[in-house]
Short mmCIF file of C-alpha atoms and ligand atoms in Angstrom, two decimals:
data_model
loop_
_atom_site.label_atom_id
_atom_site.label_comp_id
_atom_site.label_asym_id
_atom_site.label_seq_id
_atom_site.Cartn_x
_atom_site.Cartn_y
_atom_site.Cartn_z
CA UNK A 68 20.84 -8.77 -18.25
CA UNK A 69 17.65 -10.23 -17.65
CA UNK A 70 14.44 -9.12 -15.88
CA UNK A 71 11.55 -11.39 -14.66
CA UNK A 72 8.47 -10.53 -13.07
CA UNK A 73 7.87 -12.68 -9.86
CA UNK A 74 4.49 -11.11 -8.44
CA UNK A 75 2.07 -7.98 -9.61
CA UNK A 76 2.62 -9.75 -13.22
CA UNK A 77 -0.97 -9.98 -14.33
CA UNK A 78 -2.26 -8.51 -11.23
CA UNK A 79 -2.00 -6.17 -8.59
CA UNK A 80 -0.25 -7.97 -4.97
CA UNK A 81 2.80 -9.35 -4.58
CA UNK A 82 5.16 -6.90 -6.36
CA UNK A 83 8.96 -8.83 -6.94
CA UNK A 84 11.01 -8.31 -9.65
CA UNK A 85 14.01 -9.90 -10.79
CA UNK A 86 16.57 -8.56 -12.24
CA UNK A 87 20.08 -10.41 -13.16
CA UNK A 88 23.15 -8.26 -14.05
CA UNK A 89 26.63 -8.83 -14.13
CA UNK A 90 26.22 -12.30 -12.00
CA UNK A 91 24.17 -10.73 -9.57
CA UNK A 92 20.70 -10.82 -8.30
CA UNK A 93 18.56 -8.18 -7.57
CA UNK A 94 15.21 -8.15 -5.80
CA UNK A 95 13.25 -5.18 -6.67
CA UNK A 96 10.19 -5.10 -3.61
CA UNK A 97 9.25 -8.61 -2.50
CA UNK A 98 5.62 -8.04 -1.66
CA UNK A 99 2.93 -10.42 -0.19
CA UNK A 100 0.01 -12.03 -2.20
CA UNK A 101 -3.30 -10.89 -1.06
CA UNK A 102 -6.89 -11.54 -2.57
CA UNK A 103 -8.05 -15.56 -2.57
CA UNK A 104 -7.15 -16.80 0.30
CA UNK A 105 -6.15 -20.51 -0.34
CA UNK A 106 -4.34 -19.48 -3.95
CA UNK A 107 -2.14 -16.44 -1.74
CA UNK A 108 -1.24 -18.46 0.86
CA UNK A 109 0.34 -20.69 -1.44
CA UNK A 110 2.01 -18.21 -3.52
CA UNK A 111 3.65 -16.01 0.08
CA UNK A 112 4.61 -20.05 1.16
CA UNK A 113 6.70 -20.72 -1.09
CA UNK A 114 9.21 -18.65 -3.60
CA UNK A 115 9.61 -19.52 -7.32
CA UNK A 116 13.01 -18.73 -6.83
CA UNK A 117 15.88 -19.49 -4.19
CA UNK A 118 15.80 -17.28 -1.28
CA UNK A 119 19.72 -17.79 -0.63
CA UNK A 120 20.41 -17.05 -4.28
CA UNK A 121 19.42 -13.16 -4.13
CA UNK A 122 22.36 -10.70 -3.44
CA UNK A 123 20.51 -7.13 -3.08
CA UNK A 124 17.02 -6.34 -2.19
CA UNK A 125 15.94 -2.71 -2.93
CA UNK A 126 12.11 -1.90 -1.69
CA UNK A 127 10.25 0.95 -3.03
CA UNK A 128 8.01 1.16 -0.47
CA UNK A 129 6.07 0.11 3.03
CA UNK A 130 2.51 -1.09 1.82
CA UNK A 131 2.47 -4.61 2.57
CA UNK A 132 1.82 -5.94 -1.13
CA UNK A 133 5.28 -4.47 -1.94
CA UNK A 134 7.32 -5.05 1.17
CA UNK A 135 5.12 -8.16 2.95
CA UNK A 136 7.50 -11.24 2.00
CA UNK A 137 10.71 -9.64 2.93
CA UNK A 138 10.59 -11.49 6.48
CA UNK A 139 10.24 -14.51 5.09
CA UNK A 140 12.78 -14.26 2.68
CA UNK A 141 15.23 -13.90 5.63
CA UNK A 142 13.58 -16.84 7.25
CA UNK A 143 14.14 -19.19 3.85
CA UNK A 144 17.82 -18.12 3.99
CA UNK A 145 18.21 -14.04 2.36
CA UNK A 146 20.92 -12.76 4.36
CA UNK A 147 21.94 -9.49 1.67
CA UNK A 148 21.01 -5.75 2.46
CA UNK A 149 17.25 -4.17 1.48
CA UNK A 150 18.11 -0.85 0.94
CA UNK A 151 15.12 1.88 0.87
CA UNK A 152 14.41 5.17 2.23
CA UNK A 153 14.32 5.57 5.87
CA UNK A 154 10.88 6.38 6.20
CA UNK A 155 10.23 2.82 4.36
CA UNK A 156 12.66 1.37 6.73
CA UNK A 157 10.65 3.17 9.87
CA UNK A 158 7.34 2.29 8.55
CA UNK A 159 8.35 -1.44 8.06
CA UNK A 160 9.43 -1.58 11.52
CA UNK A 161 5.25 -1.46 12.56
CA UNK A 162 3.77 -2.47 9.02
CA UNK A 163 6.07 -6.12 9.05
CA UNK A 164 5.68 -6.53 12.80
CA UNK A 165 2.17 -6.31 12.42
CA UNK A 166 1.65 -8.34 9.69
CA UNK A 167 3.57 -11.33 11.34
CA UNK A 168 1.51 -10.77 14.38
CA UNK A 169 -1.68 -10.99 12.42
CA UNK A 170 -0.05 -14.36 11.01
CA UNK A 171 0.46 -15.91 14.65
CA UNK A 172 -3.05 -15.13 15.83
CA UNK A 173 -4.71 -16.73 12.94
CA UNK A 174 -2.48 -19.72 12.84
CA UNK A 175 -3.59 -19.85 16.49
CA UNK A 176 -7.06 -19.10 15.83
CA UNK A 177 -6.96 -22.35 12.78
CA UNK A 178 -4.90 -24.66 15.09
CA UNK A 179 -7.31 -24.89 17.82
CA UNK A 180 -9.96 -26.01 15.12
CA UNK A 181 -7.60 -28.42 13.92
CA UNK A 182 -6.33 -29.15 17.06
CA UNK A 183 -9.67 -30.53 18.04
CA UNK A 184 -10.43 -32.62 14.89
CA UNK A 185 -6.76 -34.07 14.92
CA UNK A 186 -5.13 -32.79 12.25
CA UNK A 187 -2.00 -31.36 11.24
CA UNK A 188 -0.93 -27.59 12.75
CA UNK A 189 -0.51 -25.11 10.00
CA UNK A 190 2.51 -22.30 10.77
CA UNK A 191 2.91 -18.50 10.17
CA UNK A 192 4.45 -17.26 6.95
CA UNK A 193 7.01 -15.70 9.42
CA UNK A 194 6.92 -14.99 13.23
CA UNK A 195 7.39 -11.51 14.76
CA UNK A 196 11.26 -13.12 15.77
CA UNK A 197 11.70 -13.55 11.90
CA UNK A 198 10.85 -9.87 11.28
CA UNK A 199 13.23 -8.20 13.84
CA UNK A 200 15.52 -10.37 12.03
CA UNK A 201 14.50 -9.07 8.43
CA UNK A 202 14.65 -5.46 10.39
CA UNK A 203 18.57 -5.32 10.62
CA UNK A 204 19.77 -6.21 7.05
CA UNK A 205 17.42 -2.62 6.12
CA UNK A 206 19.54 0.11 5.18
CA UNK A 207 18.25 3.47 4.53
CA UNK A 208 19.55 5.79 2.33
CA UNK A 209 18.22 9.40 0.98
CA UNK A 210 16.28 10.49 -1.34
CA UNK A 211 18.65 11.53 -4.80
CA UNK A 212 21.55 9.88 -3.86
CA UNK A 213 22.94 7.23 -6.03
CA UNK A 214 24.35 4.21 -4.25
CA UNK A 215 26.81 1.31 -5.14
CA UNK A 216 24.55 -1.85 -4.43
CA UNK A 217 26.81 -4.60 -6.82
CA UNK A 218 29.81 -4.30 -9.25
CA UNK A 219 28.23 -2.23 -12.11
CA UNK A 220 25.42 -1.16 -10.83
CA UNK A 221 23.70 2.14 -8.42
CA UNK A 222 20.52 2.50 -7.68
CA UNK A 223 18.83 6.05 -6.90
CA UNK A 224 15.64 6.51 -5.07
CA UNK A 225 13.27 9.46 -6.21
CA UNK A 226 10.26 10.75 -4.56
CA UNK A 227 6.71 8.36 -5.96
CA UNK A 228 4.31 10.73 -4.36
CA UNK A 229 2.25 7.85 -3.37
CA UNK A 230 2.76 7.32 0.52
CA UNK A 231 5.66 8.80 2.44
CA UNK A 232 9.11 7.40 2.16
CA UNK A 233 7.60 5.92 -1.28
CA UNK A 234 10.51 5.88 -4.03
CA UNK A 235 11.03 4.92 -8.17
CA UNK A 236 13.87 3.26 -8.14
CA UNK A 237 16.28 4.36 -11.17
CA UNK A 238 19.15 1.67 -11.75
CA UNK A 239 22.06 2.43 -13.58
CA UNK A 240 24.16 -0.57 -14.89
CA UNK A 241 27.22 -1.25 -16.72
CA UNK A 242 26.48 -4.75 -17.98
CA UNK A 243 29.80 -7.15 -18.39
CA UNK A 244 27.86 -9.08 -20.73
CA UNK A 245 27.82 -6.52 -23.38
CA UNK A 246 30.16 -3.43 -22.22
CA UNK A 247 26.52 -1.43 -22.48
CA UNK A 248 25.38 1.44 -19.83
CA UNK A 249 21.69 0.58 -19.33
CA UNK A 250 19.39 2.20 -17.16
CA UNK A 251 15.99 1.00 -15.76
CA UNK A 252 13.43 2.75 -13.57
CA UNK A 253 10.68 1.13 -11.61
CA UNK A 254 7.65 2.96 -10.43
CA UNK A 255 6.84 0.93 -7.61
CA UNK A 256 3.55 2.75 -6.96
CA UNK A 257 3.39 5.82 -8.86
CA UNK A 258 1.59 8.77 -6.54
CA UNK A 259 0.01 11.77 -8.12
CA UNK A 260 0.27 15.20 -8.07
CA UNK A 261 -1.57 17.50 -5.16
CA UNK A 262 -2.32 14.83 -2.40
CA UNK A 263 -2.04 16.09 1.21
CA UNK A 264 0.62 15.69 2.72
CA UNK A 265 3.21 14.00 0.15
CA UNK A 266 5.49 16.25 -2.45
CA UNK A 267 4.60 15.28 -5.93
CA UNK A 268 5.96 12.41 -7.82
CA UNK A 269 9.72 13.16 -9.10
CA UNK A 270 10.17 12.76 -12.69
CA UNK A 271 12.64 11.13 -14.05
CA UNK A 272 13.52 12.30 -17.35
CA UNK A 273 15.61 9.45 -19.01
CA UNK A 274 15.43 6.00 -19.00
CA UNK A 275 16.22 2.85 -21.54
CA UNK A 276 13.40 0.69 -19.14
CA UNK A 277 10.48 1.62 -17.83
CA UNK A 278 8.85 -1.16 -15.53
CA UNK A 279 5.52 0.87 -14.33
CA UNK A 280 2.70 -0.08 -12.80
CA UNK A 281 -1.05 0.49 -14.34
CA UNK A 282 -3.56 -0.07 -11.33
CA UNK A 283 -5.93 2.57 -13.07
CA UNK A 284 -4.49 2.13 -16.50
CA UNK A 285 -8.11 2.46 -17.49
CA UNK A 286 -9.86 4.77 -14.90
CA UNK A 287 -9.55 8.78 -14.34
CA UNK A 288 -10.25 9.83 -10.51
CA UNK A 289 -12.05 12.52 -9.39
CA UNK A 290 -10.21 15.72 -8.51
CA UNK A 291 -9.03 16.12 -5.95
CA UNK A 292 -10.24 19.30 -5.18
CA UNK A 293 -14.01 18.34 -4.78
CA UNK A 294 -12.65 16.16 -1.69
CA UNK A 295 -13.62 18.45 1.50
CA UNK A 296 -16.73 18.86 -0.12
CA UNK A 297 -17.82 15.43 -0.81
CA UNK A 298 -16.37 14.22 2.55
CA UNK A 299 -18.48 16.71 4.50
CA UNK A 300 -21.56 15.88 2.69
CA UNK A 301 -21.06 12.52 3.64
CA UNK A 302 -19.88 13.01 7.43
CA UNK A 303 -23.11 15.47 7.85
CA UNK A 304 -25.59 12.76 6.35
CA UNK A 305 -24.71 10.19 8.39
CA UNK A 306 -24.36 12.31 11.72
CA UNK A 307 -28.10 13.30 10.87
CA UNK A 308 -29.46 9.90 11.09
CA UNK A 309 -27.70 9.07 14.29
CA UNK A 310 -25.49 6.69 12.43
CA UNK A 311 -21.66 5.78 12.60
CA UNK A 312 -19.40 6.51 9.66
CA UNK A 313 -17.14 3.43 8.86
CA UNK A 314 -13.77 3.95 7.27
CA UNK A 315 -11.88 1.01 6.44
CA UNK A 316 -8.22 2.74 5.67
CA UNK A 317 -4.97 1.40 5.10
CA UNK A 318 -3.08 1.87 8.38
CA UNK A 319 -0.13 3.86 6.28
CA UNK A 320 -0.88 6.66 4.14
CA UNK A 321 -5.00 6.37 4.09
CA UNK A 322 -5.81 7.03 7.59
CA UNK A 323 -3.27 9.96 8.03
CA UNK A 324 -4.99 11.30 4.84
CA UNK A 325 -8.23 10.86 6.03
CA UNK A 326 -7.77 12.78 9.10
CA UNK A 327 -5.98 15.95 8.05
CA UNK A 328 -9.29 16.11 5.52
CA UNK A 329 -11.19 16.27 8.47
CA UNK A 330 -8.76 17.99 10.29
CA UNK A 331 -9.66 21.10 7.84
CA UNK A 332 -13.02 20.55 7.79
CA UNK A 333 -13.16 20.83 11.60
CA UNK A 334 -11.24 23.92 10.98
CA UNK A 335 -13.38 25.65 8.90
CA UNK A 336 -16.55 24.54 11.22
CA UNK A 337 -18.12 22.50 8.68
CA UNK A 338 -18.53 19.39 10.50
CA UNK A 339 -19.82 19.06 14.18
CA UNK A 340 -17.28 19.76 16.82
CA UNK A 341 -17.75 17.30 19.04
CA UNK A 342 -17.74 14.67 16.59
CA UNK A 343 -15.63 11.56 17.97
CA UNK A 344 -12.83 10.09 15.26
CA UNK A 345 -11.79 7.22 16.86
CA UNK A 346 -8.48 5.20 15.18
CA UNK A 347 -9.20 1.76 15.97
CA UNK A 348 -6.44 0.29 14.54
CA UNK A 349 -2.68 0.20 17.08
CA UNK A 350 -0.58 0.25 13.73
CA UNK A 351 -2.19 3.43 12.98
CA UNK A 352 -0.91 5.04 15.90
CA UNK A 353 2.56 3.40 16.10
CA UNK A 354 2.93 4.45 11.94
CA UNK A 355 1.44 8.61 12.58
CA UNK A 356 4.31 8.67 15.37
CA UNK A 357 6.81 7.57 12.24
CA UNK A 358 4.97 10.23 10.35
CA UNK A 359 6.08 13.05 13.07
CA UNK A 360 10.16 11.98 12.41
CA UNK A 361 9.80 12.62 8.90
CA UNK A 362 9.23 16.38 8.31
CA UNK A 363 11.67 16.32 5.57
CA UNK A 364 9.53 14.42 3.51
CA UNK A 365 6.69 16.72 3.36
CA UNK A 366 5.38 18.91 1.66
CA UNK A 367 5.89 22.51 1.47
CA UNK A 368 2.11 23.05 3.05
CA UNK A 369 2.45 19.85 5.73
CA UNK A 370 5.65 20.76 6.56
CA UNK A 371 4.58 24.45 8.18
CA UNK A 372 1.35 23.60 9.17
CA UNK A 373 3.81 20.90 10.91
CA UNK A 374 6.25 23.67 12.09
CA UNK A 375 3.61 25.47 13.29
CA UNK A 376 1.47 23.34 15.31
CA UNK A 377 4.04 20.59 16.18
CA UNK A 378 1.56 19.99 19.38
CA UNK A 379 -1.22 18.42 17.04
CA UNK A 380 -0.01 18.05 13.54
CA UNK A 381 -2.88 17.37 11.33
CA UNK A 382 -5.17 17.21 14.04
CA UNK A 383 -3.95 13.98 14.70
CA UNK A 384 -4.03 15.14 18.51
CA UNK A 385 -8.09 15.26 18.42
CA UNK A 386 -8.31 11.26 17.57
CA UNK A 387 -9.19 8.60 19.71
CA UNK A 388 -6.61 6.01 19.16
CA UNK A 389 -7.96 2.47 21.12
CA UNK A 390 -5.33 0.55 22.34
CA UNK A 391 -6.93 -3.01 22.98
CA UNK A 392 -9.50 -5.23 22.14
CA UNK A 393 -11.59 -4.40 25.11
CA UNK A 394 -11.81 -0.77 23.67
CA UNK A 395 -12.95 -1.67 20.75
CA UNK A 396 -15.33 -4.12 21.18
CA UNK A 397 -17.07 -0.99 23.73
CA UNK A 398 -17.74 1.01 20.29
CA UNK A 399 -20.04 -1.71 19.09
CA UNK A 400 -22.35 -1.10 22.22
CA UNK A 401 -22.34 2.84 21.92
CA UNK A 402 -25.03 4.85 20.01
CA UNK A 403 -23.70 8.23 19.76
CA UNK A 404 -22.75 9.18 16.19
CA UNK A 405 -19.21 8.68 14.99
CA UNK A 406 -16.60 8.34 12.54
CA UNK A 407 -14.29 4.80 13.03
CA UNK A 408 -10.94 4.59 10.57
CA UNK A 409 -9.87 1.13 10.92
CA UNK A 410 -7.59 -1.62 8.89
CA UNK A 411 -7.18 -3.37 6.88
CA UNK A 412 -7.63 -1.23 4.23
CA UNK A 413 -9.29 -4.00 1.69
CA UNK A 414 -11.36 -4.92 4.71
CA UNK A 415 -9.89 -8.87 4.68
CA UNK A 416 -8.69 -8.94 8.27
CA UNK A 417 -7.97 -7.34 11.43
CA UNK A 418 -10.79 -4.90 13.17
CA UNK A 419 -12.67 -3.26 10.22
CA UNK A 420 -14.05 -6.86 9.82
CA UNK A 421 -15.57 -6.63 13.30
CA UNK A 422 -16.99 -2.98 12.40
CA UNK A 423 -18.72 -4.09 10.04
CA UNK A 424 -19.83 -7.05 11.07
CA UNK A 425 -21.87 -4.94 13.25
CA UNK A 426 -22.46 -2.00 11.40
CA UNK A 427 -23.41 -3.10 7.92
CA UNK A 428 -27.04 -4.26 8.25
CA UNK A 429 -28.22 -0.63 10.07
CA UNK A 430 -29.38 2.03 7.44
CA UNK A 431 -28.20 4.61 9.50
CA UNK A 432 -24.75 3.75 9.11
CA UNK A 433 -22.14 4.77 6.69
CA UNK A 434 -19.67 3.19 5.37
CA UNK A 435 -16.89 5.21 3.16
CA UNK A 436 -14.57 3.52 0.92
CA UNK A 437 -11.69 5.72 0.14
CA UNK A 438 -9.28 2.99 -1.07
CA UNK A 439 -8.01 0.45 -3.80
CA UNK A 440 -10.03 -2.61 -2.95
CA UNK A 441 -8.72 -5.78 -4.95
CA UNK A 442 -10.89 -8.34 -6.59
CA UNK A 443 -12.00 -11.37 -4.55
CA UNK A 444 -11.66 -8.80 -1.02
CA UNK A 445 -14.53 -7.51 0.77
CA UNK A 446 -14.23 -4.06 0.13
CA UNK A 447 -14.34 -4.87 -3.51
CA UNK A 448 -17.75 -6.76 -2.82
CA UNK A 449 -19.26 -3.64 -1.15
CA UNK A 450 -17.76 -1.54 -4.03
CA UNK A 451 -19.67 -3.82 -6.42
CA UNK A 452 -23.09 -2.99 -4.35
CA UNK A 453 -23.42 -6.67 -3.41
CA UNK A 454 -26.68 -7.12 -0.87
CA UNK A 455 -25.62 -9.82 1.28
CA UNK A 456 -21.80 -10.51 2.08
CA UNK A 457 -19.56 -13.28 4.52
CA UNK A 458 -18.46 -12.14 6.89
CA UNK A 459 -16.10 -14.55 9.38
CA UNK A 460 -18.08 -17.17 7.41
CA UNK A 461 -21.64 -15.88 7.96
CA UNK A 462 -23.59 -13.81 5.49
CA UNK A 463 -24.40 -9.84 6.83
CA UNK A 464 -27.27 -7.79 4.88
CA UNK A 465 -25.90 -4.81 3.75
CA UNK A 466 -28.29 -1.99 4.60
CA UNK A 467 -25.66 0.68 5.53
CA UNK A 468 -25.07 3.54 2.70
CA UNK A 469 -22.42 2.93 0.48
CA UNK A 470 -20.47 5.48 -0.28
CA UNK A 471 -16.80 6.21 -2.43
CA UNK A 472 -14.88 8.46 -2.77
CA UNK A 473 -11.40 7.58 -5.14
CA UNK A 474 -10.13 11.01 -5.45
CA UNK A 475 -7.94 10.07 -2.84
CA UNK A 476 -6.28 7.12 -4.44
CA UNK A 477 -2.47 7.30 -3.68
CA UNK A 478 -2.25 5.55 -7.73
CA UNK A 479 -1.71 7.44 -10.44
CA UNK A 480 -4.66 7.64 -12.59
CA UNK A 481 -4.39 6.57 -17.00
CA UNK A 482 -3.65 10.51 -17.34
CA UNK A 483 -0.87 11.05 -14.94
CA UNK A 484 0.73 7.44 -15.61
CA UNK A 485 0.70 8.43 -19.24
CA UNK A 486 1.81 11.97 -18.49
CA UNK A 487 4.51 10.26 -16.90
CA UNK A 488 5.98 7.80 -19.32
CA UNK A 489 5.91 10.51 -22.36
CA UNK A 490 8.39 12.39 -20.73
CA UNK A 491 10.48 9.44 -20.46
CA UNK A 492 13.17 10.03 -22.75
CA UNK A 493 15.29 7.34 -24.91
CA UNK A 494 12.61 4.44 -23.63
CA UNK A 495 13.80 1.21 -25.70
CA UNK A 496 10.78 -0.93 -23.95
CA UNK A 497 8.19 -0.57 -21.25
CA UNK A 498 6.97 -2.94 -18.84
CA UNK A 499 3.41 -2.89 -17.41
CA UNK A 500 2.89 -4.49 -14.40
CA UNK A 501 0.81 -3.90 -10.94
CA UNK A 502 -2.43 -4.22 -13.23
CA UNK A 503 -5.42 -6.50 -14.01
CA UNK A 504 -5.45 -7.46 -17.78
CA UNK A 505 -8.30 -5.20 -18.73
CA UNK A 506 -6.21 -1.95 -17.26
CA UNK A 507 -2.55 -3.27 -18.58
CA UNK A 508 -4.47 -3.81 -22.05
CA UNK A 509 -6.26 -0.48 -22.05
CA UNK A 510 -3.15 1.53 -21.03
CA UNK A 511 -1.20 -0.41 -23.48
CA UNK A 512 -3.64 0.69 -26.34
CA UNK A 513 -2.80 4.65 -24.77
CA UNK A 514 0.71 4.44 -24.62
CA UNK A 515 0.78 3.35 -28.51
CA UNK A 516 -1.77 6.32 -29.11
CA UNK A 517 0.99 8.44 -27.76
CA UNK A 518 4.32 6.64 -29.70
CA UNK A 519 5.23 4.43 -27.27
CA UNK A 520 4.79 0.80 -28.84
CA UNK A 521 7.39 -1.42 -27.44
CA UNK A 522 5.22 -2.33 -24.37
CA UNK A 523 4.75 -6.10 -22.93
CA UNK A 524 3.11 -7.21 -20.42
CA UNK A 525 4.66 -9.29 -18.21
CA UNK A 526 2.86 -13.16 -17.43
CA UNK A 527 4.25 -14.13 -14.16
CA UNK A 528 8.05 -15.88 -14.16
CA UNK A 529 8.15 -14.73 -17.70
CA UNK A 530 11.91 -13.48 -18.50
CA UNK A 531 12.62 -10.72 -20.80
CA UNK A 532 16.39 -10.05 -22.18
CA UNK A 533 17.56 -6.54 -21.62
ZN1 ZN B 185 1.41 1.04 -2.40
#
């Protein structure tokens, strides 16, 4: 059996592993490159492997850097199932369909440049045809349920606790090649314990392989019980200098997190009523309608507060969701103060960019990052402090407060990923991937600290023998 690391080896985007068993082979997420533009592109063009030769996809979850490629992995010729929970499989419906359409409008956008000066058209990754394509070889199946997905081998899916419909995936194989029973789990992206909305991450008690990721192999986040606190503070400040609160949020998980925060603090009257939250972002709205079909999912607290107020379930009735462009473009022109929650969550495209394009140089305004930014993307750049950043190719001052808040990161923090692997039983070999060097190497160094010392760390298309 042998495992190699196609993306998120060495970094954090484009999570695909490979994983080649009893003359069989299986995709584990297939996730898009994000971060420098020119060296991504290249990378979500083009696979280092054969499209046609893969036989089973399984997907841990919906964020894009996990699940972004799959359309065009159908395009290049993948015709097998992708089996993952069916709140992945609901979410991807809006999350791939939006993604392609962000594709066509900047090809679009690029052609009529080139168009002019004469040269060559450039193409989507994949079309919004190729994804309802991609759409039908999903198949959902529940949480805790182990499934036949190639001679030898089931796959179960266990709550991550990192966005809903999130899953490790726990393989158990009978390789041919040595009459061995082998099991592997992958963490996909390993939640924590306590965020709204989301049960806590299952844990799996038992496995020969461990393939985790280490985001914050090196970082502890705040508690997450300082949040309210820190978010009002923040909300009130701005709303007393007349200024707008920007949000930039991941469309799924973020932004649904964000607003049953504020939902309480409405609640308990401690910021102003009348307050406007708009949602500029139409994936936003499509993915909190998927949110409302998956109850089950919940947890124990969402799912009454759900039962009981199925009307406006997290307050997600008080938002302001714009539908078109038209709608928001009229927010740059009004003065009133407000909170915006817009995508993309690492600020590199779509309407945030236009937000803060004319937001950023005001020092009334706010702008709250509440998200994994990667390096290279603009949110990282305003997480660094930088003065002066590009913005659609022209520099913007930044004069607007800064603020962040990572309590609410979805990731597991060094302390819960550890916590997590130690009560891994029978581990032969971990695998640390979904991390820059510095936090791979630092949660290496932790993991040895605690016993575990067979621990690589994957180089892209490296191949390890199981
Ligand atoms: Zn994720």
């Amino acid at each position: 059996m042998k495992l190699t690391s196609h993306g998120a080896a060495g970094g954090v985007t484009g999570s695909k592993h490979l994983l080649e068993v009893n003359g069989k082979r299986i995709l584990l997420d297939c996730g898009m490159f994000q971060g420098r533009r020119k060296e991504a592109k290249e990378l979500n063009h083009k696979f280092p492997f054969d499209p046609k030769s893969i036989d089973v996809v399984v997907l841990s979850h919906a964020h894009i850097d996990h699940s972004g490629s799959l359309p065009r992995l159908v395009k290049l010729g993948y015709d097998g199932p992708i089996f993952t929970t069916f709140a992945t499989r609901d979410f991807c419906n809006y999350m791939l369909l939006d993604s392609a359409y962000i594709q066509e409008r900047e090809a679009e956008y690029i052609n009529k440049k080139k168009l002019k000066k004469g040269e060559p058209m450039v193409e989507p990754e994949y079309t919004q045809e190729d994804v309802i394509e991609a759409l039908h070889q999903f198949h959902g199946i529940g949480y805790k349920r182990a499934y036949h997905i190639a001679p030898g081998v089931k796959v179960t899916l266990y709550e991550a606790g990192h966005i809903l419909g999130s899953a490790v995936v726990y393989l158990e194989i009978d390789d041919e090649e040595d009459g061995q029973h082998k099991t592997i789990l992958f963490s996909g992206d390993l939640g924590r314990r306590g965020l709204p909305i989301l049960k806590n991450p299952y844990q799996v008690e038992k496995a020969d392989y461990y393939i985790t990721e280490c985001t914050y192999g090196n970082r502890f986040h705040e508690a997450i019980t300082d949040v309210d606190n820190k978010v009002a503070d923040i909300v009130n400040r701005t709303v007393q200098k007349g200024g707008k609160l920007i949000i930039p949020a991941f469309s799924l998980g973020r932004t649904q997190e964000i607003v049953y925060t504020l939902h309480h603090l409405f609640a308990k009257n401690r910021i102003p009523h009348d307050l406007p939250i708009i949602v500029d972002s139409p994936l936003s709205g499509n993915v909190t309608e998927v949110f409302k079909a998956h109850v089950m999912d919940f947890d124990e607290e969402a799912r009454n507060e759900f039962l009981r107020n199925q009307e406006n379930p997290f307050g997600f009735g008080r938002l302001h969701y714009t539908r078109n462009v038209e709608e928001s473009k009229a927010l740059n022109n009004s003065r009133v103060p407000m909170i915006i929650i817009s995508a993309s969550g690492m600020c590199e495209h779509g309407r945030i960019l236009h937000h803060l394009r004319n937001n950023l140089d005001d020092p009334k305004n706010g702008v709250l990052i509440v998200g994994y930014m990667a390096q290279h993307t603009l949110g990282r750049k305003l997480v660094e402090g930088q003065k002066e950043v590009n913005i659609f190719g022209e520099p913007h001052q930044v004069r607007a407060e800064i603020n962040i808040i990572d309590a609410f990161s979805a990731h597991a923090d060094r302390s819960d990923l550890l916590d997590y692997a130690v009560k891994i039983k029978g581990l032969k070999k971990v695998f640390l991937v979904h991390g820059e060097e510095e936090q791979a190497l630092s949660f290496k160094e932790s993991l040895a600290e605690n016993g575990i010392t067979n621990v690589e760390i994957p180089q892209p298309q490296q191949t390890f023998t199981l």
